Coordinates of C-alpha atoms in Angstrom, one line a residue:
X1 CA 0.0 0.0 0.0
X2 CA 1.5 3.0 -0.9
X3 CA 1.5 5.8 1.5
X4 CA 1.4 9.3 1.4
X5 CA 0.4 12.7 3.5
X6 CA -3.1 12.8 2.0
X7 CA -3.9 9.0 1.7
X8 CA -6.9 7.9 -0.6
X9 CA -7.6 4.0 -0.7
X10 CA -8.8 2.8 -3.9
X11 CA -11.3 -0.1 -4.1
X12 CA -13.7 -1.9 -5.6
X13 CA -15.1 -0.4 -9.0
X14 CA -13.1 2.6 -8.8
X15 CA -13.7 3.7 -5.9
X16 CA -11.9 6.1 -3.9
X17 CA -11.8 7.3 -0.1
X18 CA -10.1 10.0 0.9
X19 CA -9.2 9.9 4.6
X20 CA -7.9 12.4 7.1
X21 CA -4.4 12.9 8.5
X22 CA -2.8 9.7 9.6
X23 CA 0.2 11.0 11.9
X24 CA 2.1 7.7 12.5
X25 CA 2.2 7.0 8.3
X26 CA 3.7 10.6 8.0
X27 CA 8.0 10.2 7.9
X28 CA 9.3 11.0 11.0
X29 CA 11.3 13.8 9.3
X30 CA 7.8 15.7 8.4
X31 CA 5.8 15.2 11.3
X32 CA 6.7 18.3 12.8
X33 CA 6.6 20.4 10.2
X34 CA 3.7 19.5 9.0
X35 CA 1.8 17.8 11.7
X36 CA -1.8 19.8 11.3
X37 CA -3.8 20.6 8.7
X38 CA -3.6 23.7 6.1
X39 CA -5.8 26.9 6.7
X40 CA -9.3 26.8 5.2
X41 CA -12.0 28.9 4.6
X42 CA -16.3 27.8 4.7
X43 CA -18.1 30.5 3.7
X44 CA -22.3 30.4 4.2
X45 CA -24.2 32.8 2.6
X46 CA -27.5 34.2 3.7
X47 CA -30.1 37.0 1.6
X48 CA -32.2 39.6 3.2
X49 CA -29.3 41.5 6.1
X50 CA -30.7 40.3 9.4
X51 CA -33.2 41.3 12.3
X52 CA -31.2 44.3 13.4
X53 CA -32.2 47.6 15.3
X54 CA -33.5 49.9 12.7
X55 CA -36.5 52.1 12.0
X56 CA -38.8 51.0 8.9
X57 CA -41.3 52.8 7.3
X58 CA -43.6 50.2 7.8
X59 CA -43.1 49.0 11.5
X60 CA -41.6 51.9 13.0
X61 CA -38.5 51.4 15.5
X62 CA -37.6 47.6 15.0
X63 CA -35.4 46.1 18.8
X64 CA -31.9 44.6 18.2
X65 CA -32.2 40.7 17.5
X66 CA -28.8 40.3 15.9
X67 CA -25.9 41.4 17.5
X68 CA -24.3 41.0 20.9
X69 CA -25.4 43.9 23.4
X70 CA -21.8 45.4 23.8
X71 CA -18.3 45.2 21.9
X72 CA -15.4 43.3 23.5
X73 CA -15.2 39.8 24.8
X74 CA -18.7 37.4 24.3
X75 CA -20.4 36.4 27.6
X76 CA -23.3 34.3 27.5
X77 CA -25.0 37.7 29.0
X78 CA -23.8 39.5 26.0
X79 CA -25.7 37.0 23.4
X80 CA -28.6 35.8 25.1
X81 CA -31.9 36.1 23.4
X82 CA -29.7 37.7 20.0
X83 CA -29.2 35.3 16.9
X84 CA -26.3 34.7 17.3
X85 CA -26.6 33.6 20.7
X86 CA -27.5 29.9 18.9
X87 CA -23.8 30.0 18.9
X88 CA -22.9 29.6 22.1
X89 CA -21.5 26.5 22.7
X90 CA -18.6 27.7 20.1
X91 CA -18.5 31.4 21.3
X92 CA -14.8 31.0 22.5
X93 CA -13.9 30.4 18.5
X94 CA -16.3 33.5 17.3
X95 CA -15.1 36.4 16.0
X96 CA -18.2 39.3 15.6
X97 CA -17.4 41.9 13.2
X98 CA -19.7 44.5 12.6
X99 CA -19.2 48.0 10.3
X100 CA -18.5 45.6 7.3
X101 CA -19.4 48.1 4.6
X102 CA -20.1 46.9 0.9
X103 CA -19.6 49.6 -1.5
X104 CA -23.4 51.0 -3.3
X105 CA -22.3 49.5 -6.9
X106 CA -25.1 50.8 -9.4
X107 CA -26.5 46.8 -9.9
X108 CA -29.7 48.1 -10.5
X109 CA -30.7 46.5 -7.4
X110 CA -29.7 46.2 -3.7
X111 CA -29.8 41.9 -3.6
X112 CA -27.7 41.7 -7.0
X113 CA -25.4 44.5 -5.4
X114 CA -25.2 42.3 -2.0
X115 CA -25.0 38.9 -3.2
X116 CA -22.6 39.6 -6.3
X117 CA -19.9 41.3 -4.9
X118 CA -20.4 39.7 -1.5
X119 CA -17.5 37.5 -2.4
X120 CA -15.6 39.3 -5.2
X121 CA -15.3 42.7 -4.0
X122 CA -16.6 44.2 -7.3
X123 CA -19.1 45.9 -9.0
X124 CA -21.3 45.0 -11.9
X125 CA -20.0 44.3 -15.9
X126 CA -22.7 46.1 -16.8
X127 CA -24.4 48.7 -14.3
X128 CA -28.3 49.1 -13.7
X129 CA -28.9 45.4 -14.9
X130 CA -30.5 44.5 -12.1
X131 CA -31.5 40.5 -12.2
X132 CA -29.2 40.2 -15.3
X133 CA -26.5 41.6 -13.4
X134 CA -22.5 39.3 -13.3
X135 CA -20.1 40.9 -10.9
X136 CA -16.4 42.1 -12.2
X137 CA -14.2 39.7 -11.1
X138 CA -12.7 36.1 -9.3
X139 CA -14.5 35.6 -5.9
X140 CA -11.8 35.1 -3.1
X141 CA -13.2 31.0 -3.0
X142 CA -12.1 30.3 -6.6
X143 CA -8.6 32.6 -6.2
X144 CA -8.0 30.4 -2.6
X145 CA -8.8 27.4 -5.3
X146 CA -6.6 28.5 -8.0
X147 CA -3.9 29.3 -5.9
X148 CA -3.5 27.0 -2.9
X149 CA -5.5 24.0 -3.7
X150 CA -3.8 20.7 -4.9
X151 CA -3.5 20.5 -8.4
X152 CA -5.3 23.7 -8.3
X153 CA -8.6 22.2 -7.9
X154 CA -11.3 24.7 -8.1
X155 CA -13.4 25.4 -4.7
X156 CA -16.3 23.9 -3.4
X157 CA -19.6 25.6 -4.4
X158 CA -22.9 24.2 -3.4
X159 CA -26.5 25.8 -3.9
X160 CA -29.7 24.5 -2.0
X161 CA -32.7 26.0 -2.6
X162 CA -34.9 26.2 -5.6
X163 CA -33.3 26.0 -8.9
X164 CA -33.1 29.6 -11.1
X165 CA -35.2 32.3 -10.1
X166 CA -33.4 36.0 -9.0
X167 CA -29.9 36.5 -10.1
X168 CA -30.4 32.8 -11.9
X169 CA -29.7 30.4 -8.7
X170 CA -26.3 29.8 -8.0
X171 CA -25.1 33.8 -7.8
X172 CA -21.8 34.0 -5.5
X173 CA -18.6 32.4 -7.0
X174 CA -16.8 34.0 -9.8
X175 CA -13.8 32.2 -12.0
X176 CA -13.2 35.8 -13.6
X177 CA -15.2 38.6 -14.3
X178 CA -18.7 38.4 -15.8
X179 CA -17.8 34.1 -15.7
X180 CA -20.3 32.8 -13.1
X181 CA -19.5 29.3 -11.9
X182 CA -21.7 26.5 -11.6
X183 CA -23.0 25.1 -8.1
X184 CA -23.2 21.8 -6.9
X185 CA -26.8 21.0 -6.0
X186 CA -28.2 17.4 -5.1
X187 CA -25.7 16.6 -2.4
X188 CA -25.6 12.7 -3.6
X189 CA -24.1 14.1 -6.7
X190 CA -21.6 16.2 -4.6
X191 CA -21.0 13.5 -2.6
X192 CA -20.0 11.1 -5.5
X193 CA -18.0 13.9 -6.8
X194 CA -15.5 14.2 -3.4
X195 CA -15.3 10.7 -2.6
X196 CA -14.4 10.2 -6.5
X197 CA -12.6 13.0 -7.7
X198 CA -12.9 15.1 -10.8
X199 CA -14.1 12.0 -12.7
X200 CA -16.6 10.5 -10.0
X201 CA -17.6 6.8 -9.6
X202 CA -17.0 4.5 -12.3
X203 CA -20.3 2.7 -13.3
X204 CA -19.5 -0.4 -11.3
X205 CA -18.8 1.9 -7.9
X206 CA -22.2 3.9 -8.7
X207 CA -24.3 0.7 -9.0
X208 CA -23.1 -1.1 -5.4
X209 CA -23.4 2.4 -4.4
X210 CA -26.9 3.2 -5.7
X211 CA -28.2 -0.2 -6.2
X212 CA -26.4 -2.4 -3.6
X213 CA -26.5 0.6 -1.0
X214 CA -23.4 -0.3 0.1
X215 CA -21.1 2.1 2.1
X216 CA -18.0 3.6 0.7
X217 CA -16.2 2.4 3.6
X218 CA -17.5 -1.3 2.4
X219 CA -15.9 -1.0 -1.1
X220 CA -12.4 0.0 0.3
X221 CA -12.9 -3.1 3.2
X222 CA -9.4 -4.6 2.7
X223 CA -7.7 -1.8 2.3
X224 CA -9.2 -0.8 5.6
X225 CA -8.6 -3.4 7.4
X226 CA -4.7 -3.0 6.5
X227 CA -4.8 -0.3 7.4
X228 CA -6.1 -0.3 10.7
X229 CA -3.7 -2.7 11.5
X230 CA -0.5 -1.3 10.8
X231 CA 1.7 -0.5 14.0
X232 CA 2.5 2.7 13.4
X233 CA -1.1 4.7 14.0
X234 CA -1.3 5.5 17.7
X235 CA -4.5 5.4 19.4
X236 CA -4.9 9.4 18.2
X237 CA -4.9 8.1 14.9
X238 CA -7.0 5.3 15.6
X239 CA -9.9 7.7 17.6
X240 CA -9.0 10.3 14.2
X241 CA -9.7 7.6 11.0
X242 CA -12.8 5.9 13.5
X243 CA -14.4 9.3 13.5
X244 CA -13.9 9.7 9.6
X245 CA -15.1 6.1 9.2
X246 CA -18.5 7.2 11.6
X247 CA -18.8 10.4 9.5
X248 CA -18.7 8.9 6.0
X249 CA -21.4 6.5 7.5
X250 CA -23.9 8.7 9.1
X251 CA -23.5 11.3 5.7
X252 CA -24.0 8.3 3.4
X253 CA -27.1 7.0 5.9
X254 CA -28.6 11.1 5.5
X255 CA -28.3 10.9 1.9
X256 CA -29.9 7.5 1.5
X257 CA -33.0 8.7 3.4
X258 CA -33.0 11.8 1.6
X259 CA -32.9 9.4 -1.8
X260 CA -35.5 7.7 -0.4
X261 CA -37.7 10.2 0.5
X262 CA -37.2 12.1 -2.7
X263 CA -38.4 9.0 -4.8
X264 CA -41.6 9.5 -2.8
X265 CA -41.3 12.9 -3.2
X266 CA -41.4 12.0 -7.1
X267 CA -44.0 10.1 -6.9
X268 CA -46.5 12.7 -5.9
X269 CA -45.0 15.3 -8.6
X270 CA -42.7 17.2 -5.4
X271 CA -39.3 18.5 -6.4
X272 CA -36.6 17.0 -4.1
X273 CA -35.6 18.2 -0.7
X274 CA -32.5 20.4 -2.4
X275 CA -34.7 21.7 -5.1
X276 CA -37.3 22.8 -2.0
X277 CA -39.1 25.8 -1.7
X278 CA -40.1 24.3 1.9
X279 CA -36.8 26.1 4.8
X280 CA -36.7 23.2 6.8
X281 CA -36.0 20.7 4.0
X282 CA -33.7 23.4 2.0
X283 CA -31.5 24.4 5.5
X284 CA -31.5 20.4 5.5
X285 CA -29.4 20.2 2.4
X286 CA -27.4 22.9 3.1
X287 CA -26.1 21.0 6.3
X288 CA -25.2 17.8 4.6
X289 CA -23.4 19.8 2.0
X290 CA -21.6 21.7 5.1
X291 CA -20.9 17.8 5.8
X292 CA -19.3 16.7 2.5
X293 CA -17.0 20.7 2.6
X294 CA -15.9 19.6 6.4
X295 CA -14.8 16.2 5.3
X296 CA -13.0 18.0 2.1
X297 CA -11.4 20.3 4.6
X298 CA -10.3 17.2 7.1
X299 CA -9.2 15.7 4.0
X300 CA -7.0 18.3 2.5
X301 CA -8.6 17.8 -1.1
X302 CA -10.0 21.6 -0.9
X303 CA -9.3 24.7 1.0
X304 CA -12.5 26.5 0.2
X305 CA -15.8 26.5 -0.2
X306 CA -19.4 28.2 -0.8
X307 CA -22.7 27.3 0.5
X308 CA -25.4 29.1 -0.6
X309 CA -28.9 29.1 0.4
X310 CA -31.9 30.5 -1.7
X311 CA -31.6 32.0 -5.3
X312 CA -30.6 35.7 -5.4
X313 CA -33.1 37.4 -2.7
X314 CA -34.2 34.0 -1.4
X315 CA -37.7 34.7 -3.0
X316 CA -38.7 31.3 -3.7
X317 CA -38.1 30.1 0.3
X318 CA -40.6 29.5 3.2
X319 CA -38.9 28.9 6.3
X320 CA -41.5 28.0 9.5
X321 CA -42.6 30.2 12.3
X322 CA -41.4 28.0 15.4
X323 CA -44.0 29.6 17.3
X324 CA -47.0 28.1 15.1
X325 CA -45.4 25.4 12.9
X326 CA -46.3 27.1 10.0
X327 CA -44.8 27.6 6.4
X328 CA -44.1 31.6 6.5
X329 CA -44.2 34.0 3.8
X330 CA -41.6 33.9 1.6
X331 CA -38.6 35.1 3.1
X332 CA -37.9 37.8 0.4
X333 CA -41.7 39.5 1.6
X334 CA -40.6 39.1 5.1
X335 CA -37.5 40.6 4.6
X336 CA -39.1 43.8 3.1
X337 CA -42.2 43.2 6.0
X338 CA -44.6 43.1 2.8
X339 CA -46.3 40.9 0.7
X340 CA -44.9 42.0 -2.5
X341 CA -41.1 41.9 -3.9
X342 CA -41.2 45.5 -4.2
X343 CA -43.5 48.2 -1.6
X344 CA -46.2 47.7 -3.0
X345 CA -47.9 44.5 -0.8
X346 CA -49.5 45.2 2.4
X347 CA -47.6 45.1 5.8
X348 CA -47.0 41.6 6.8
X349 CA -47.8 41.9 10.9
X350 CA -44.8 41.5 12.9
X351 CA -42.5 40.6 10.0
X352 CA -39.2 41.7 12.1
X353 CA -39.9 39.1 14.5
X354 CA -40.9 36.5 11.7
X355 CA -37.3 37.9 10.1
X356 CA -35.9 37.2 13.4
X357 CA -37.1 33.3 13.4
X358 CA -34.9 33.4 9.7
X359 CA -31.8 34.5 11.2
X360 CA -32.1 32.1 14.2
X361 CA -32.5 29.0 11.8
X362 CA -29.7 30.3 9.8
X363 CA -27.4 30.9 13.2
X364 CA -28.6 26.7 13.6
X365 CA -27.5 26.1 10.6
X366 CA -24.3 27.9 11.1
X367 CA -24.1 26.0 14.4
X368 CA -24.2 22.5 12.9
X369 CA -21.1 23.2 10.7
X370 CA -19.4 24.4 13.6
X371 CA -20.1 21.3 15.5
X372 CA -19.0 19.4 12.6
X373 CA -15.3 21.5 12.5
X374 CA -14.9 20.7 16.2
X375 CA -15.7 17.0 15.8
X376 CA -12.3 16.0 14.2
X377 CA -9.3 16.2 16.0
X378 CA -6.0 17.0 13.9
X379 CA -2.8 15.2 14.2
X380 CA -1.4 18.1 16.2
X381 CA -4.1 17.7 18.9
X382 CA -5.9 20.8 17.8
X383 CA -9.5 20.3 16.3
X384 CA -10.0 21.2 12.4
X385 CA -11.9 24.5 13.7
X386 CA -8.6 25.6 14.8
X387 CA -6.5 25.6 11.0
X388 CA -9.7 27.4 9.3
X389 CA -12.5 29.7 9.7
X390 CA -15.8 29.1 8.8
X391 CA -17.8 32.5 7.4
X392 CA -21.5 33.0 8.0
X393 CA -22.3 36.5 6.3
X394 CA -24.6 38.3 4.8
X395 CA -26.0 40.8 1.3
X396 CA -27.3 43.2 3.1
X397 CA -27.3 45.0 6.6
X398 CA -31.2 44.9 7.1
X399 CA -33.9 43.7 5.5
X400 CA -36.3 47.2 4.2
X401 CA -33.5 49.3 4.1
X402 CA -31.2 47.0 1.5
X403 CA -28.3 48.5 3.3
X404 CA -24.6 48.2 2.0
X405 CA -23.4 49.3 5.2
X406 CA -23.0 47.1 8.3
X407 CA -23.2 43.9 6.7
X408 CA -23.1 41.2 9.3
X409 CA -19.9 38.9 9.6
X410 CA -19.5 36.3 11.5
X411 CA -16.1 34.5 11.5
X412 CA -15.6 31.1 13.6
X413 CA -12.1 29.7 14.0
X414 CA -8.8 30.8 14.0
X415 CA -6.8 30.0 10.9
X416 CA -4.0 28.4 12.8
X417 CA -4.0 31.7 15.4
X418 CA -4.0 34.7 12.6
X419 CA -7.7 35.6 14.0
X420 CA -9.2 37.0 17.0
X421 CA -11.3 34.9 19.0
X422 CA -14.4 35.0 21.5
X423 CA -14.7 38.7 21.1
X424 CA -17.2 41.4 19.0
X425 CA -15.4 44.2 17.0
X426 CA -15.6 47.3 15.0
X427 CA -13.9 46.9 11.6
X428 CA -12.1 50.7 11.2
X429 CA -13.1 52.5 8.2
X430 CA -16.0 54.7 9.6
X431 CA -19.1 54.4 6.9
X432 CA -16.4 54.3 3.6
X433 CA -16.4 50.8 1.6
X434 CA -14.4 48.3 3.8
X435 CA -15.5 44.9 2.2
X436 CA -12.9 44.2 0.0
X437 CA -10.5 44.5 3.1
X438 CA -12.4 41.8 4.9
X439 CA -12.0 39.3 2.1
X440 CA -8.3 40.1 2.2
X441 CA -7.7 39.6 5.6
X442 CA -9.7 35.8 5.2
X443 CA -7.6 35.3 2.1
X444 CA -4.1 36.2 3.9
X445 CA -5.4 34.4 7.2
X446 CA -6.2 31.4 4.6
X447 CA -2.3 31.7 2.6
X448 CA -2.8 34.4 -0.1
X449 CA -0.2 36.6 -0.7
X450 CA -0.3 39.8 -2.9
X451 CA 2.6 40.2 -5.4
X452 CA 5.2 40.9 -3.1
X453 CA 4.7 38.5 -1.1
X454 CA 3.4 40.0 1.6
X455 CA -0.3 40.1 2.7
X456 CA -2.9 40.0 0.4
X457 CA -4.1 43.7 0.5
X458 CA -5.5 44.4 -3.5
X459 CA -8.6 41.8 -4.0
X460 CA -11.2 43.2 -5.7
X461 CA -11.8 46.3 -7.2
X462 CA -8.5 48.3 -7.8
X463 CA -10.5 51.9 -7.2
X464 CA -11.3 50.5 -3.3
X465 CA -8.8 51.2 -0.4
X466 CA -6.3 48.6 0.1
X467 CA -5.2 46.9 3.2
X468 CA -6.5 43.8 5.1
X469 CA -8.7 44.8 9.0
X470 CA -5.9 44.5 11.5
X471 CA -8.1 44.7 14.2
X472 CA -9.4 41.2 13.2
X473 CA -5.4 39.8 13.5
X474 CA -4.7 38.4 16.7

């Protein structure tokens, strides 16, 4: 069995297993040197800005729901009650920035302004286009791609939600200017796609896969079993390739009931759970895709990737009042506390406090990656939330007001130390455009470099201020 730093077994039908890092196969010579795992970066997207303080036309003063009640260090007391106070199991790895300002592109609207620069930093090929708008340039997940990624694999980019709608569906990762990438959608597809590389499953694999039913970890059995019997893994290692084992298990037991349930589905003329207009079942995808990114991460096949949840303004999603059980209006009308896409509908009763229930599902969401990140140790003892960060942020500031400014960031992890952690902070740069410097400083805490090799400080629009948010840098 040949042996490297990333190992992949090979079995049955093509099939392939990447698994995570194995300490005692390493030579002794590398181990410490290069004993954890490389930076990452997870970013999760949500529409619509968030349930913040704010006065609206429609509702008058609107209470803060959002953000922790003071700056400085997180105390469960700071949080409580707040969205982001879902996160508090994993507030001692958060890192609250808020003053993020996006600059007011002419898109020809605010959700194409948000969501297409949210992760390029530029503004639109052609202005005033509105829902035919492309953004300007690379988004900082395909340049961590081209540039860091083995073999220069591109980054991971899934979409759950319904397909097409505003801004097309899949509307946040860029390969160059005005050049929109495709999304990864049914998460057995991306699934098949990580465990099989750029080619996927040969058709033997697919059919004990799909037909069969039988695990990954079953088609690579002897290999396995090799494996685990070689003297050189410690009990670390052991605990560390058990866990990955469990993982690949309980994702491949998910996406079997979700196959199942979507032949029903089928049956009575549905769309499947990733092609949902229904919140619960789309926020369901978009955790087993924040599955398959964490084991691509653990695995060192990728060092980035985009989740992104709901078409352009998230129009076409329903997410459930917890308080009644019931479907709620679309988040896009909640969002603008009417019943219309535009101000035309009639004021939708306590819509900030619906909006709120949104970010609060969103903050679970967030929550489930980070429990994910924690869940594998590294060979270096730390866990994988340690070498990355994981990015839950947002288009817009608030909901009515389509703001550019204040757009909520929430960072967890510390990218091997570079970031801040368990505190809230002001990003410097007063109300001028500061976005662009947030994407740098993830990109240098990630391993991007500007030209001189220093940090990266010129993503994105050339016209913006350059630099990366030192307040953010531990």
């Amino acid at each position: 069995m040949k042996l490297s730093r990333r190992m992949v077994l090979k079995g049955l039908g093509g099939t392939m297993l990447s698994l995570p890092f194995l300490e005692g196969l390493m030579p002794r010579t590398a181990r410490a040197a290069d004993s954890g795992a490389l930076p990452f970066a997870i970013f999760f997207r949500q529409a619509n800005g968030v349930a913040s303080a704010q006065t609206t036309s429609e509702l008058g003063a609107e209470p803060e729901r959002f953000w922790p009640r003071t700056l400085g260090a997180l105390t469960a007391e700071s949080i409580a009650g707040r969205a982001v106070g879902v996160l508090n199991d994993h507030r001692a790895n958060l890192l609250l920035v808020r003053n993020v300002n996006m600059k007011d592109y002419n898109y020809g609207d605010g959700h194409a302004r948000g969501a297409l620069q949210g992760l390029t930093a530029r503004g639109p090929v052609v202005e005033g286009a509105g829902g035919d708008s492309e953004s300007g340039g690379e988004s900082i997940d395909h340049r961590i791609g081209r540039e860091l990624n083995p073999q220069q694999r591109d980054s991971l980019v899934f979409y759950a939600g319904r397909r097409g709608g505003w801004l097309g569906g899949p509307c946040l990762s860029y390969r160059s200017s005005n050049v929109r990438r495709a999304a990864l959608h049914d998460p057995w597809n991306a699934y098949q796609t990580m465990i099989g590389g750029p080619g996927g499953l040969t058709p033997e694999a697919r059919e004990q896969l799909l037909v069969r039913q039988r695990s990954v970890n079953d088609l690579v059995k002897a290999q396995l079993q090799a494996l685990q019997q070689r003297p050189e893994l410690s009990a670390s290692d052991h605990e560390r390739l058990d866990l990955h084992l469990s993982n690949v298990r309980d994702l491949e037991v998910a996406l079997s009931c979700r196959m199942r349930a979507d032949q029903e589905l089928i049956l009575q003329q549905q769309a499947p759970g990733y092609d949902s207009t229904d919140g619960t079942e789309v926020l369901a995808t978009a955790r087993l895709h924040m599955d398959i990114a964490v084991m691509a991460m653990a695995c060192g096949t990728n060092r980035a990737a985009v989740i992104q949840v709901g078409n352009g303004n998230d129009g076409d999603t329903r997410y459930r009042n917890p308080d009644t059980g019931q479907l709620m209006e679309n988040f896009h009308y909640v969002s603008h506390r009417r019943s219309s896409h535009d101000s035309s509908g009639g004021i939708i009763t306590g819509s900030d406090l619906l909006h709120h229930h949104v970010d609060v599902q969103f903050a679970s969401t967030f929550k489930h990656l980070l429990d994910r990140l924690v869940a594998y140790q590294m060979p270096d003892g730390k866990r994988l939330i340690e070498h990355g960060v994981a990015v839950w942020y947002n288009d817009l500031g608030n909901g009515p007001a389509h703001s550019a400014r204040s757009v909520p960031f929430v960072l967890a992890g510390s990218c091997n130390g570079f970031f801040k952690q368990g505190v809230y902070v002001e990003a410097s740069g007063g109300g001028n455009p500061n976005h662009n410097r947030m994407l740098n400083t993830i990109g240098t805490a990630v391993g991007l470099r500007n030209a001189a090799g220093g940090n990266l400080d010129d993503f994105g629009d050339p016209a913006l201020t350059k630099g990366v948010l030192s307040e953010l840098i531990a």
